[in-house]
């Protein structure tokens, strides 16, 4: 799909918001601006192995998973889910129950949102926190991602910023409301199954996430004349319990790090990519893995993705589940309240350091 060439008459420097899409729409770039160029990512990430021998990302079938649960004993898909979450921390989910027509509508409306003139989208600019529209600029000397995003907290409802979600074009807003509800149900089913896989009381996990904090990031990655020099989203782990990523226009780009090697995900149309985040690694005391991932960009196709992030509820406290720890298996992470967790997560994001590492207990000191 071609990039939308929207000539913007607005001088971006007069706004505290920057957009890669509109930067390149104004005039063709003769070279990539230095603040997007990454030195360490120049070499092919696969230079050390044969591309043909790359492992492929596991696929989980939600219908199969739910029928396994109804018929105990026939639990092949359930066992696969558990081993995938321990070894990979990420999988593609098919037959997830969210209709193709809803996904199609959401894709179209997200495309339309990013095709709005810059003047329209600037209304949603970030106001001193991480929420809002634009290319995320954390500091002057930071390397920037080749992409724009619209990031919003969507739950609990009173945390929705009045100038963001409620001000979205009404058709996008109503489609998102349905989508959010569908994904909430899906996330709770997955979290329940993952709790069951830990042999803990399902309730212990599910209650933490009921009416939890949820946020969403719609991402737009324009084609880049020199994609090997830039990154759409730099390497990170998610601070969530779980993340459900919708690679809306099925353009490849996401990669995860497995055994020290970046492995590309071959995006299946209408499948979700589900990944374990730091909080599930903490709750499971390291059993489930929060996987490092990143997104690359393409030279000829725009890429659109929609990520929904699921966290525990405000006011809760989290740490390794008590039933998983004992003197022989001590907690690997500190306990922390949700408010402090969120604050710590975003302050580590600004410095590029890992929040999960910060919460690790050094076993030598125990
Ligand atoms: O846009 C993508 O494909 C990845 C986004 C992502 O990893 C994130 O927002 O945490
Ligand atoms: Fe992520």
mmCIF file of C-alpha atoms and ligand atoms in Angstrom:
data_model
loop_
_atom_site.group_PDB
_atom_site.id
_atom_site.type_symbol
_atom_site.label_atom_id
_atom_site.label_comp_id
_atom_site.label_asym_id
_atom_site.label_seq_id
_atom_site.Cartn_x
_atom_site.Cartn_y
_atom_site.Cartn_z
ATOM 1 C CA UNK A 1 0.000 0.000 0.000
ATOM 2 C CA UNK A 2 1.333 3.420 -0.906
ATOM 3 C CA UNK A 3 1.975 6.095 1.686
ATOM 4 C CA UNK A 4 -0.572 8.825 1.813
ATOM 5 C CA UNK A 5 1.131 11.932 0.524
ATOM 6 C CA UNK A 6 -0.472 14.622 2.583
ATOM 7 C CA UNK A 7 1.097 17.988 2.027
ATOM 8 C CA UNK A 8 1.072 19.774 5.328
ATOM 9 C CA UNK A 9 1.125 23.522 5.410
ATOM 10 C CA UNK A 10 1.820 23.488 9.111
ATOM 11 C CA UNK A 11 5.358 24.101 10.224
ATOM 12 C CA UNK A 12 6.041 21.218 12.601
ATOM 13 C CA UNK A 13 8.653 23.204 14.484
ATOM 14 C CA UNK A 14 5.924 25.556 15.686
ATOM 15 C CA UNK A 15 4.297 22.613 17.502
ATOM 16 C CA UNK A 16 5.840 20.508 20.183
ATOM 17 C CA UNK A 17 4.841 17.489 18.122
ATOM 18 C CA UNK A 18 6.815 15.808 15.393
ATOM 19 C CA UNK A 19 5.530 13.375 12.801
ATOM 20 C CA UNK A 20 7.679 11.222 10.516
ATOM 21 C CA UNK A 21 4.746 10.768 8.144
ATOM 22 C CA UNK A 22 4.381 14.493 7.580
ATOM 23 C CA UNK A 23 8.123 15.154 7.563
ATOM 24 C CA UNK A 24 8.536 12.919 4.515
ATOM 25 C CA UNK A 25 5.278 13.987 2.870
ATOM 26 C CA UNK A 26 6.510 17.586 2.629
ATOM 27 C CA UNK A 27 9.497 16.782 0.424
ATOM 28 C CA UNK A 28 11.342 13.608 -0.600
ATOM 29 C CA UNK A 29 14.292 13.038 1.711
ATOM 30 C CA UNK A 30 17.697 12.969 0.075
ATOM 31 C CA UNK A 31 19.123 11.340 3.195
ATOM 32 C CA UNK A 32 17.783 10.116 6.524
ATOM 33 C CA UNK A 33 18.137 12.774 9.258
ATOM 34 C CA UNK A 34 20.869 11.764 11.701
ATOM 35 C CA UNK A 35 18.564 11.566 14.704
ATOM 36 C CA UNK A 36 16.897 8.505 13.129
ATOM 37 C CA UNK A 37 20.109 6.685 12.161
ATOM 38 C CA UNK A 38 21.135 3.763 14.385
ATOM 39 C CA UNK A 39 24.734 2.678 14.261
ATOM 40 C CA UNK A 40 24.422 -0.665 15.997
ATOM 41 C CA UNK A 41 21.556 -1.891 13.851
ATOM 42 C CA UNK A 42 23.344 -1.374 10.529
ATOM 43 C CA UNK A 43 24.437 -4.968 10.062
ATOM 44 C CA UNK A 44 21.862 -7.542 9.171
ATOM 45 C CA UNK A 45 20.592 -9.065 12.409
ATOM 46 C CA UNK A 46 20.756 -12.461 10.735
ATOM 47 C CA UNK A 47 24.372 -12.257 9.623
ATOM 48 C CA UNK A 48 25.325 -15.066 12.011
ATOM 49 C CA UNK A 49 22.822 -17.658 10.811
ATOM 50 C CA UNK A 50 21.274 -18.959 7.630
ATOM 51 C CA UNK A 51 17.941 -17.185 7.129
ATOM 52 C CA UNK A 52 16.425 -20.512 6.078
ATOM 53 C CA UNK A 53 17.129 -21.999 9.493
ATOM 54 C CA UNK A 54 15.217 -19.349 11.447
ATOM 55 C CA UNK A 55 12.639 -20.882 13.757
ATOM 56 C CA UNK A 56 9.054 -19.864 13.032
ATOM 57 C CA UNK A 57 6.851 -18.212 15.622
ATOM 58 C CA UNK A 58 4.400 -20.669 17.210
ATOM 59 C CA UNK A 59 0.695 -20.388 16.431
ATOM 60 C CA UNK A 60 -2.001 -21.085 19.009
ATOM 61 C CA UNK A 61 -5.577 -21.894 18.044
ATOM 62 C CA UNK A 62 -7.995 -20.311 20.540
ATOM 63 C CA UNK A 63 -10.931 -22.574 19.574
ATOM 64 C CA UNK A 64 -8.779 -25.632 20.141
ATOM 65 C CA UNK A 65 -7.551 -24.183 23.416
ATOM 66 C CA UNK A 66 -11.076 -23.622 24.721
ATOM 67 C CA UNK A 67 -12.262 -27.052 23.647
ATOM 68 C CA UNK A 68 -9.229 -28.595 25.420
ATOM 69 C CA UNK A 69 -10.358 -26.913 28.598
ATOM 70 C CA UNK A 70 -13.877 -28.316 28.184
ATOM 71 C CA UNK A 71 -12.519 -31.833 27.579
ATOM 72 C CA UNK A 72 -9.811 -32.450 30.156
ATOM 73 C CA UNK A 73 -7.226 -34.948 29.011
ATOM 74 C CA UNK A 74 -7.209 -33.683 25.429
ATOM 75 C CA UNK A 75 -5.027 -30.758 26.327
ATOM 76 C CA UNK A 76 -2.448 -30.647 23.562
ATOM 77 C CA UNK A 77 -3.066 -26.998 22.633
ATOM 78 C CA UNK A 78 -3.094 -25.967 26.305
ATOM 79 C CA UNK A 79 0.279 -27.653 26.909
ATOM 80 C CA UNK A 80 1.594 -25.972 23.767
ATOM 81 C CA UNK A 81 0.447 -22.569 25.063
ATOM 82 C CA UNK A 82 2.297 -23.124 28.329
ATOM 83 C CA UNK A 83 5.541 -24.247 26.752
ATOM 84 C CA UNK A 84 5.411 -21.389 24.235
ATOM 85 C CA UNK A 85 4.947 -18.828 27.038
ATOM 86 C CA UNK A 86 7.910 -20.294 28.914
ATOM 87 C CA UNK A 87 10.244 -20.592 25.924
ATOM 88 C CA UNK A 88 9.138 -17.843 23.547
ATOM 89 C CA UNK A 89 6.955 -15.415 25.500
ATOM 90 C CA UNK A 90 5.078 -14.676 22.279
ATOM 91 C CA UNK A 91 2.737 -16.430 19.832
ATOM 92 C CA UNK A 92 0.294 -15.769 17.003
ATOM 93 C CA UNK A 93 -3.310 -16.418 17.977
ATOM 94 C CA UNK A 94 -5.791 -17.655 15.370
ATOM 95 C CA UNK A 95 -9.527 -18.449 15.668
ATOM 96 C CA UNK A 96 -9.626 -15.881 18.456
ATOM 97 C CA UNK A 97 -13.297 -15.052 17.984
ATOM 98 C CA UNK A 98 -12.914 -11.379 16.991
ATOM 99 C CA UNK A 99 -14.698 -11.103 13.650
ATOM 100 C CA UNK A 100 -12.890 -10.371 10.393
ATOM 101 C CA UNK A 101 -15.422 -7.618 9.682
ATOM 102 C CA UNK A 102 -14.585 -5.792 12.924
ATOM 103 C CA UNK A 103 -10.858 -6.116 12.194
ATOM 104 C CA UNK A 104 -11.384 -4.803 8.650
ATOM 105 C CA UNK A 105 -13.382 -1.823 9.897
ATOM 106 C CA UNK A 106 -10.785 -1.015 12.537
ATOM 107 C CA UNK A 107 -7.978 -1.245 9.980
ATOM 108 C CA UNK A 108 -9.770 1.140 7.622
ATOM 109 C CA UNK A 109 -10.576 3.616 10.351
ATOM 110 C CA UNK A 110 -7.047 3.545 11.727
ATOM 111 C CA UNK A 111 -5.716 4.217 8.219
ATOM 112 C CA UNK A 112 -8.151 7.115 7.904
ATOM 113 C CA UNK A 113 -7.028 8.486 11.251
ATOM 114 C CA UNK A 114 -3.390 8.602 10.185
ATOM 115 C CA UNK A 115 -4.422 10.114 6.833
ATOM 116 C CA UNK A 116 -6.019 13.099 8.561
ATOM 117 C CA UNK A 117 -4.151 16.358 7.959
ATOM 118 C CA UNK A 118 -1.410 17.157 10.452
ATOM 119 C CA UNK A 119 -3.495 20.136 11.675
ATOM 120 C CA UNK A 120 -6.212 17.710 12.784
ATOM 121 C CA UNK A 121 -3.949 15.236 14.538
ATOM 122 C CA UNK A 122 -1.974 17.936 16.312
ATOM 123 C CA UNK A 123 -5.059 18.400 18.518
ATOM 124 C CA UNK A 124 -4.082 15.117 20.148
ATOM 125 C CA UNK A 125 -0.468 16.111 20.798
ATOM 126 C CA UNK A 126 1.300 14.833 23.893
ATOM 127 C CA UNK A 127 0.885 17.113 26.892
ATOM 128 C CA UNK A 128 3.944 16.397 28.978
ATOM 129 C CA UNK A 129 3.270 12.695 29.416
ATOM 130 C CA UNK A 130 3.375 9.683 27.127
ATOM 131 C CA UNK A 131 -0.201 9.960 25.911
ATOM 132 C CA UNK A 132 -1.171 11.493 22.598
ATOM 133 C CA UNK A 133 -0.114 11.668 18.975
ATOM 134 C CA UNK A 134 3.270 12.046 17.359
ATOM 135 C CA UNK A 135 6.746 10.707 16.949
ATOM 136 C CA UNK A 136 7.971 10.122 20.473
ATOM 137 C CA UNK A 137 10.779 12.537 21.298
ATOM 138 C CA UNK A 138 12.131 11.981 24.797
ATOM 139 C CA UNK A 139 15.295 14.062 24.567
ATOM 140 C CA UNK A 140 17.285 16.032 21.985
ATOM 141 C CA UNK A 141 20.067 13.478 21.638
ATOM 142 C CA UNK A 142 17.832 10.396 21.653
ATOM 143 C CA UNK A 143 17.650 8.219 18.515
ATOM 144 C CA UNK A 144 14.109 8.452 17.219
ATOM 145 C CA UNK A 145 11.859 5.705 15.988
ATOM 146 C CA UNK A 146 10.760 5.793 12.357
ATOM 147 C CA UNK A 147 7.053 6.007 13.061
ATOM 148 C CA UNK A 148 4.217 7.946 14.638
ATOM 149 C CA UNK A 149 1.922 6.739 17.358
ATOM 150 C CA UNK A 150 -1.276 7.583 19.118
ATOM 151 C CA UNK A 151 -1.023 6.297 22.675
ATOM 152 C CA UNK A 152 -3.933 6.491 25.150
ATOM 153 C CA UNK A 153 -5.001 4.998 28.438
ATOM 154 C CA UNK A 154 -8.428 3.459 27.736
ATOM 155 C CA UNK A 155 -9.308 1.925 31.108
ATOM 156 C CA UNK A 156 -10.366 2.687 33.830
ATOM 157 C CA UNK A 157 -12.724 5.116 32.119
ATOM 158 C CA UNK A 158 -11.960 8.022 34.466
ATOM 159 C CA UNK A 159 -8.299 7.872 33.373
ATOM 160 C CA UNK A 160 -9.203 8.644 29.749
ATOM 161 C CA UNK A 161 -7.789 12.066 28.849
ATOM 162 C CA UNK A 162 -10.702 14.300 27.754
ATOM 163 C CA UNK A 163 -8.782 15.597 24.706
ATOM 164 C CA UNK A 164 -7.856 12.113 23.426
ATOM 165 C CA UNK A 165 -10.285 9.165 23.238
ATOM 166 C CA UNK A 166 -13.521 11.209 23.553
ATOM 167 C CA UNK A 167 -12.324 13.554 20.786
ATOM 168 C CA UNK A 168 -11.526 10.856 18.204
ATOM 169 C CA UNK A 169 -13.605 10.804 14.985
ATOM 170 C CA UNK A 170 -16.909 9.259 16.090
ATOM 171 C CA UNK A 171 -16.800 6.207 13.783
ATOM 172 C CA UNK A 172 -13.285 5.296 14.956
ATOM 173 C CA UNK A 173 -14.332 5.835 18.543
ATOM 174 C CA UNK A 174 -17.351 3.556 18.341
ATOM 175 C CA UNK A 175 -15.383 0.837 16.516
ATOM 176 C CA UNK A 176 -12.662 1.097 19.162
ATOM 177 C CA UNK A 177 -15.222 0.760 21.972
ATOM 178 C CA UNK A 178 -16.386 -2.571 20.504
ATOM 179 C CA UNK A 179 -12.840 -3.699 19.820
ATOM 180 C CA UNK A 180 -11.676 -2.833 23.339
ATOM 181 C CA UNK A 181 -14.536 -4.816 24.853
ATOM 182 C CA UNK A 182 -13.774 -7.841 22.663
ATOM 183 C CA UNK A 183 -10.086 -7.711 23.546
ATOM 184 C CA UNK A 184 -10.838 -7.309 27.246
ATOM 185 C CA UNK A 185 -12.794 -10.571 27.144
ATOM 186 C CA UNK A 186 -10.049 -12.293 25.158
ATOM 187 C CA UNK A 187 -7.311 -11.070 27.500
ATOM 188 C CA UNK A 188 -9.192 -12.325 30.563
ATOM 189 C CA UNK A 189 -9.615 -15.768 28.966
ATOM 190 C CA UNK A 190 -5.908 -15.917 28.158
ATOM 191 C CA UNK A 191 -4.890 -14.714 31.623
ATOM 192 C CA UNK A 192 -7.179 -17.338 33.206
ATOM 193 C CA UNK A 193 -5.566 -20.087 31.119
ATOM 194 C CA UNK A 194 -2.077 -18.840 31.922
ATOM 195 C CA UNK A 195 -2.943 -18.806 35.652
ATOM 196 C CA UNK A 196 -4.259 -22.355 35.379
ATOM 197 C CA UNK A 197 -0.988 -23.333 33.719
ATOM 198 C CA UNK A 198 0.865 -22.122 36.816
ATOM 199 C CA UNK A 199 -1.361 -24.367 38.976
ATOM 200 C CA UNK A 200 -2.365 -21.384 41.094
ATOM 201 C CA UNK A 201 -5.899 -20.277 41.933
ATOM 202 C CA UNK A 202 -7.102 -18.715 38.663
ATOM 203 C CA UNK A 203 -8.834 -16.080 40.781
ATOM 204 C CA UNK A 204 -5.469 -14.852 42.148
ATOM 205 C CA UNK A 205 -4.499 -13.625 38.679
ATOM 206 C CA UNK A 206 -7.881 -12.811 37.171
ATOM 207 C CA UNK A 207 -8.921 -10.525 40.051
ATOM 208 C CA UNK A 208 -5.760 -8.458 39.632
ATOM 209 C CA UNK A 209 -6.616 -7.736 35.997
ATOM 210 C CA UNK A 210 -10.380 -7.244 36.343
ATOM 211 C CA UNK A 211 -11.077 -3.589 35.514
ATOM 212 C CA UNK A 212 -7.315 -3.219 35.239
ATOM 213 C CA UNK A 213 -5.368 -0.458 33.590
ATOM 214 C CA UNK A 214 -5.495 -0.772 29.836
ATOM 215 C CA UNK A 215 -3.895 1.350 27.169
ATOM 216 C CA UNK A 216 -3.573 1.311 23.421
ATOM 217 C CA UNK A 217 -1.009 2.372 20.884
ATOM 218 C CA UNK A 218 -1.954 2.829 17.262
ATOM 219 C CA UNK A 219 1.257 2.872 15.256
ATOM 220 C CA UNK A 220 1.953 4.193 11.759
ATOM 221 C CA UNK A 221 5.303 3.396 10.140
ATOM 222 C CA UNK A 222 5.814 5.115 6.771
ATOM 223 C CA UNK A 223 8.060 3.493 4.164
ATOM 224 C CA UNK A 224 11.685 4.517 4.614
ATOM 225 C CA UNK A 225 14.166 4.959 1.731
ATOM 226 C CA UNK A 226 16.905 3.322 3.851
ATOM 227 C CA UNK A 227 15.076 0.968 6.234
ATOM 228 C CA UNK A 228 18.300 -0.754 7.356
ATOM 229 C CA UNK A 229 19.429 2.488 9.035
ATOM 230 C CA UNK A 230 16.352 3.016 11.224
ATOM 231 C CA UNK A 231 14.045 1.226 13.639
ATOM 232 C CA UNK A 232 10.224 1.497 13.805
ATOM 233 C CA UNK A 233 10.200 0.641 17.516
ATOM 234 C CA UNK A 234 13.468 0.092 19.387
ATOM 235 C CA UNK A 235 14.095 -3.143 21.259
ATOM 236 C CA UNK A 236 12.102 -3.372 24.497
ATOM 237 C CA UNK A 237 9.992 -5.627 26.657
ATOM 238 C CA UNK A 238 6.411 -4.595 27.427
ATOM 239 C CA UNK A 239 5.577 -3.492 30.960
ATOM 240 C CA UNK A 240 2.239 -5.314 30.763
ATOM 241 C CA UNK A 241 0.689 -8.493 31.989
ATOM 242 C CA UNK A 242 -0.037 -9.354 28.381
ATOM 243 C CA UNK A 243 -0.118 -7.379 25.125
ATOM 244 C CA UNK A 244 -2.365 -8.176 22.167
ATOM 245 C CA UNK A 245 -0.933 -6.766 18.942
ATOM 246 C CA UNK A 246 -2.999 -6.443 15.801
ATOM 247 C CA UNK A 247 -0.716 -6.094 12.758
ATOM 248 C CA UNK A 248 -3.598 -4.401 11.012
ATOM 249 C CA UNK A 249 -2.423 -4.344 7.394
ATOM 250 C CA UNK A 250 -0.411 -7.594 7.780
ATOM 251 C CA UNK A 251 2.868 -5.944 6.747
ATOM 252 C CA UNK A 252 5.827 -7.690 8.375
ATOM 253 C CA UNK A 253 8.137 -5.810 10.716
ATOM 254 C CA UNK A 254 7.915 -7.261 14.196
ATOM 255 C CA UNK A 255 10.917 -9.254 15.420
ATOM 256 C CA UNK A 256 11.608 -10.984 18.700
ATOM 257 C CA UNK A 257 14.887 -11.963 20.264
ATOM 258 C CA UNK A 258 15.239 -15.693 20.712
ATOM 259 C CA UNK A 259 18.492 -17.206 21.957
ATOM 260 C CA UNK A 260 20.332 -13.990 21.093
ATOM 261 C CA UNK A 261 19.024 -13.799 17.506
ATOM 262 C CA UNK A 262 16.367 -11.477 16.083
ATOM 263 C CA UNK A 263 13.615 -13.636 14.586
ATOM 264 C CA UNK A 264 11.067 -11.988 12.239
ATOM 265 C CA UNK A 265 7.355 -12.664 12.645
ATOM 266 C CA UNK A 266 5.538 -13.609 9.468
ATOM 267 C CA UNK A 267 2.278 -11.720 10.098
ATOM 268 C CA UNK A 268 -0.755 -13.945 9.476
ATOM 269 C CA UNK A 269 -3.739 -11.893 8.242
ATOM 270 C CA UNK A 270 -6.313 -11.324 11.013
ATOM 271 C CA UNK A 271 -4.254 -13.196 13.616
ATOM 272 C CA UNK A 272 -3.189 -11.514 16.844
ATOM 273 C CA UNK A 273 0.304 -11.513 18.185
ATOM 274 C CA UNK A 274 0.140 -12.074 21.933
ATOM 275 C CA UNK A 275 3.131 -11.458 24.131
ATOM 276 C CA UNK A 276 3.924 -11.901 27.781
ATOM 277 C CA UNK A 277 4.959 -8.667 29.505
ATOM 278 C CA UNK A 278 7.110 -7.920 32.562
ATOM 279 C CA UNK A 279 4.203 -8.204 35.021
ATOM 280 C CA UNK A 280 3.404 -11.790 34.048
ATOM 281 C CA UNK A 281 7.097 -12.629 34.348
ATOM 282 C CA UNK A 282 6.992 -11.147 37.867
ATOM 283 C CA UNK A 283 3.730 -12.859 38.925
ATOM 284 C CA UNK A 284 4.924 -16.224 37.603
ATOM 285 C CA UNK A 285 8.288 -15.708 39.350
ATOM 286 C CA UNK A 286 10.126 -16.005 36.059
ATOM 287 C CA UNK A 287 8.232 -19.011 34.654
ATOM 288 C CA UNK A 288 6.667 -17.048 31.799
ATOM 289 C CA UNK A 289 9.090 -14.886 29.806
ATOM 290 C CA UNK A 290 8.660 -11.240 28.922
ATOM 291 C CA UNK A 291 10.229 -11.271 25.497
ATOM 292 C CA UNK A 292 12.400 -8.564 23.952
ATOM 293 C CA UNK A 293 10.982 -7.364 20.647
ATOM 294 C CA UNK A 294 11.282 -4.508 18.151
ATOM 295 C CA UNK A 295 9.713 -3.382 14.877
ATOM 296 C CA UNK A 296 11.578 -2.749 11.637
ATOM 297 C CA UNK A 297 10.214 -0.736 8.706
ATOM 298 C CA UNK A 298 9.926 -1.357 4.987
ATOM 299 C CA UNK A 299 11.226 0.539 1.945
ATOM 300 C CA UNK A 300 7.971 0.375 0.005
ATOM 301 C CA UNK A 301 5.052 -0.345 2.318
ATOM 302 C CA UNK A 302 3.519 1.549 5.197
ATOM 303 C CA UNK A 303 2.856 -0.560 8.287
ATOM 304 C CA UNK A 304 -0.041 -0.101 10.689
ATOM 305 C CA UNK A 305 -0.347 -1.833 14.028
ATOM 306 C CA UNK A 306 -2.648 -1.542 17.024
ATOM 307 C CA UNK A 307 -1.375 -2.763 20.383
ATOM 308 C CA UNK A 308 -3.615 -3.219 23.447
ATOM 309 C CA UNK A 309 -1.779 -3.356 26.758
ATOM 310 C CA UNK A 310 -3.311 -5.098 29.801
ATOM 311 C CA UNK A 311 -2.140 -4.246 33.334
ATOM 312 C CA UNK A 312 -3.455 -4.999 36.851
ATOM 313 C CA UNK A 313 -5.914 -2.592 38.447
ATOM 314 C CA UNK A 314 -4.825 0.554 40.252
ATOM 315 C CA UNK A 315 -4.661 0.091 44.002
ATOM 316 C CA UNK A 316 -3.383 -3.485 43.661
ATOM 317 C CA UNK A 317 -0.014 -4.781 44.692
ATOM 318 C CA UNK A 318 1.917 -7.302 42.688
ATOM 319 C CA UNK A 319 4.835 -9.615 43.157
ATOM 320 C CA UNK A 320 5.616 -13.281 42.608
ATOM 321 C CA UNK A 321 2.458 -15.272 43.524
ATOM 322 C CA UNK A 322 2.837 -16.579 47.065
ATOM 323 C CA UNK A 323 1.931 -20.138 46.092
ATOM 324 C CA UNK A 324 4.835 -20.230 43.624
ATOM 325 C CA UNK A 325 7.555 -19.348 46.093
ATOM 326 C CA UNK A 326 9.106 -21.235 49.021
ATOM 327 C CA UNK A 327 12.547 -21.315 50.663
ATOM 328 C CA UNK A 328 13.889 -23.446 47.807
ATOM 329 C CA UNK A 329 12.265 -21.248 45.222
ATOM 330 C CA UNK A 330 12.602 -17.693 46.564
ATOM 331 C CA UNK A 331 10.898 -14.688 44.970
ATOM 332 C CA UNK A 332 12.956 -13.290 42.107
ATOM 333 C CA UNK A 333 11.208 -9.884 42.082
ATOM 334 C CA UNK A 334 10.293 -7.226 44.635
ATOM 335 C CA UNK A 335 6.646 -6.548 45.471
ATOM 336 C CA UNK A 336 5.349 -3.239 44.178
ATOM 337 C CA UNK A 337 2.066 -1.307 44.093
ATOM 338 C CA UNK A 338 0.511 -0.630 40.702
ATOM 339 C CA UNK A 339 0.863 3.201 40.971
ATOM 340 C CA UNK A 340 4.597 2.949 41.759
ATOM 341 C CA UNK A 341 4.992 0.352 39.059
ATOM 342 C CA UNK A 342 3.477 2.583 36.372
ATOM 343 C CA UNK A 343 5.533 5.577 37.491
ATOM 344 C CA UNK A 344 8.740 3.496 37.534
ATOM 345 C CA UNK A 345 7.950 1.965 34.170
ATOM 346 C CA UNK A 346 7.599 5.322 32.406
ATOM 347 C CA UNK A 347 10.626 6.858 34.094
ATOM 348 C CA UNK A 348 12.723 3.872 32.978
ATOM 349 C CA UNK A 349 11.293 4.261 29.476
ATOM 350 C CA UNK A 350 12.692 7.799 29.311
ATOM 351 C CA UNK A 351 16.161 6.646 30.289
ATOM 352 C CA UNK A 352 16.097 3.504 28.127
ATOM 353 C CA UNK A 353 16.878 1.275 31.131
ATOM 354 C CA UNK A 354 14.985 -1.904 31.959
ATOM 355 C CA UNK A 355 12.353 -1.569 34.665
ATOM 356 C CA UNK A 356 12.193 -5.353 35.092
ATOM 357 C CA UNK A 357 15.923 -5.511 35.901
ATOM 358 C CA UNK A 358 15.376 -2.823 38.505
ATOM 359 C CA UNK A 359 12.705 -4.966 40.215
ATOM 360 C CA UNK A 360 14.892 -8.085 40.284
ATOM 361 C CA UNK A 361 16.040 -9.287 43.683
ATOM 362 C CA UNK A 362 19.710 -10.084 43.816
ATOM 363 C CA UNK A 363 19.741 -13.630 45.241
ATOM 364 C CA UNK A 364 23.272 -13.161 46.617
ATOM 365 C CA UNK A 365 21.898 -10.669 49.158
ATOM 366 C CA UNK A 366 19.189 -13.007 50.398
HETATM 367 O O1 LIG B 1 3.978 -1.778 16.328
HETATM 368 C C1 LIG B 1 4.467 -2.849 16.568
HETATM 369 O O2 LIG B 1 4.473 -3.770 15.781
HETATM 370 C C2 LIG B 1 5.102 -3.117 17.890
HETATM 371 C C3 LIG B 1 4.680 -2.177 18.938
HETATM 372 C C4 LIG B 1 5.187 -2.560 20.276
HETATM 373 O O3 LIG B 1 5.954 -3.463 20.476
HETATM 374 C C5 LIG B 1 4.692 -1.779 21.419
HETATM 375 O O4 LIG B 1 3.969 -0.799 21.187
HETATM 376 O O5 LIG B 1 5.006 -2.147 22.562
HETATM 377 FE FE1 LIG B 2 6.046 -3.895 22.616
#
